[in-house]
Short mmCIF file of C-alpha atoms in Angstrom, two decimals:
data_model
loop_
_atom_site.label_atom_id
_atom_site.label_comp_id
_atom_site.label_asym_id
_atom_site.label_seq_id
_atom_site.Cartn_x
_atom_site.Cartn_y
_atom_site.Cartn_z
CA MET U 1131 78.39 -28.11 -114.98
CA VAL U 1132 78.99 -29.25 -118.54
CA SER U 1133 81.85 -27.95 -120.66
CA PRO U 1134 81.14 -26.06 -123.92
CA GLN U 1135 82.70 -28.96 -125.85
CA GLU U 1136 80.24 -31.42 -124.31
CA ARG U 1137 77.33 -29.11 -125.10
CA ALA U 1138 78.47 -28.87 -128.72
CA LYS U 1139 78.29 -32.66 -129.06
CA CYS U 1140 74.58 -32.56 -128.22
CA HIS U 1141 73.76 -30.24 -131.11
CA LEU U 1142 76.10 -31.82 -133.66
CA SER U 1143 75.20 -35.44 -133.00
CA PRO U 1144 72.01 -36.12 -131.01
CA PRO U 1145 73.03 -39.76 -130.30
CA ASP U 1146 76.11 -38.38 -128.48
CA CYS U 1147 74.01 -36.05 -126.32
CA ILE U 1148 75.23 -35.99 -122.72
CA CYS U 1149 71.65 -36.15 -121.45
CA ILE U 1150 70.84 -39.51 -123.08
CA ASN U 1151 67.12 -38.67 -123.44
CA ALA U 1152 66.78 -37.49 -119.83
CA HIS U 1153 66.77 -33.72 -120.16
CA HIS U 1154 66.27 -31.35 -117.23
CA TRP U 1155 64.05 -28.57 -118.57
CA ARG U 1156 63.98 -24.96 -117.42
CA ILE U 1157 60.73 -23.48 -118.71
CA TYR U 1158 60.65 -19.81 -119.66
CA GLY U 1159 57.45 -17.83 -119.98
CA GLN U 1160 53.83 -18.66 -119.53
CA GLY U 1161 50.93 -19.39 -121.81
CA ALA U 1162 49.83 -22.22 -124.05
CA ASN U 1163 53.26 -23.14 -125.45
CA PRO U 1164 56.13 -22.05 -123.19
CA LEU U 1165 59.69 -22.38 -124.46
CA ALA U 1166 62.12 -24.54 -122.45
CA TYR U 1167 65.84 -25.36 -122.54
CA CYS U 1168 67.74 -28.27 -121.01
CA ILE U 1169 69.99 -26.94 -118.24
CA HIS U 1170 72.72 -29.44 -119.18
CA CYS U 1171 72.93 -29.60 -122.97
CA GLY U 1172 70.97 -26.51 -124.05
CA LYS U 1173 68.47 -28.34 -126.27
CA GLY U 1174 65.30 -26.31 -126.75
CA ARG U 1175 61.67 -27.31 -127.16
CA ARG U 1176 58.15 -26.00 -126.68
CA PHE U 1177 55.82 -27.56 -124.17
CA GLU U 1178 52.12 -28.06 -124.78
CA ALA U 1179 50.03 -26.68 -121.93
CA VAL U 1180 46.95 -28.51 -120.71
CA PHE U 1181 43.94 -26.44 -119.70
CA GLY U 1182 40.82 -27.76 -118.00
CA ALA U 1183 41.90 -31.40 -117.81
CA THR U 1184 43.52 -33.56 -115.19
CA LEU U 1185 46.83 -35.23 -115.96
CA PHE U 1186 44.99 -38.57 -116.20
CA ASP U 1187 42.51 -37.16 -118.75
CA TYR U 1188 45.37 -35.72 -120.78
CA GLY U 1189 47.18 -39.07 -120.83
CA GLU U 1190 44.03 -40.87 -121.93
CA GLN U 1191 43.51 -38.39 -124.78
CA LYS U 1192 47.09 -38.86 -126.01
CA ALA U 1193 46.81 -42.66 -125.75
CA HIS U 1194 43.78 -42.73 -128.04
CA ALA U 1195 45.07 -40.14 -130.53
#
């Protein structure tokens, strides 16, 4: 597990984040935009849910957007 000092680095200086852009998300809740937190550094974000489309279709939509 990561020390509180290491976690603090992630929030104070994103380039010093211990996860180096490879977060491990724990997603809380359900619905269209569930909230998630990285289990290592604690960074939070919302995920965008995809309804009625395959993962391939979703990727194609994002590629052309």
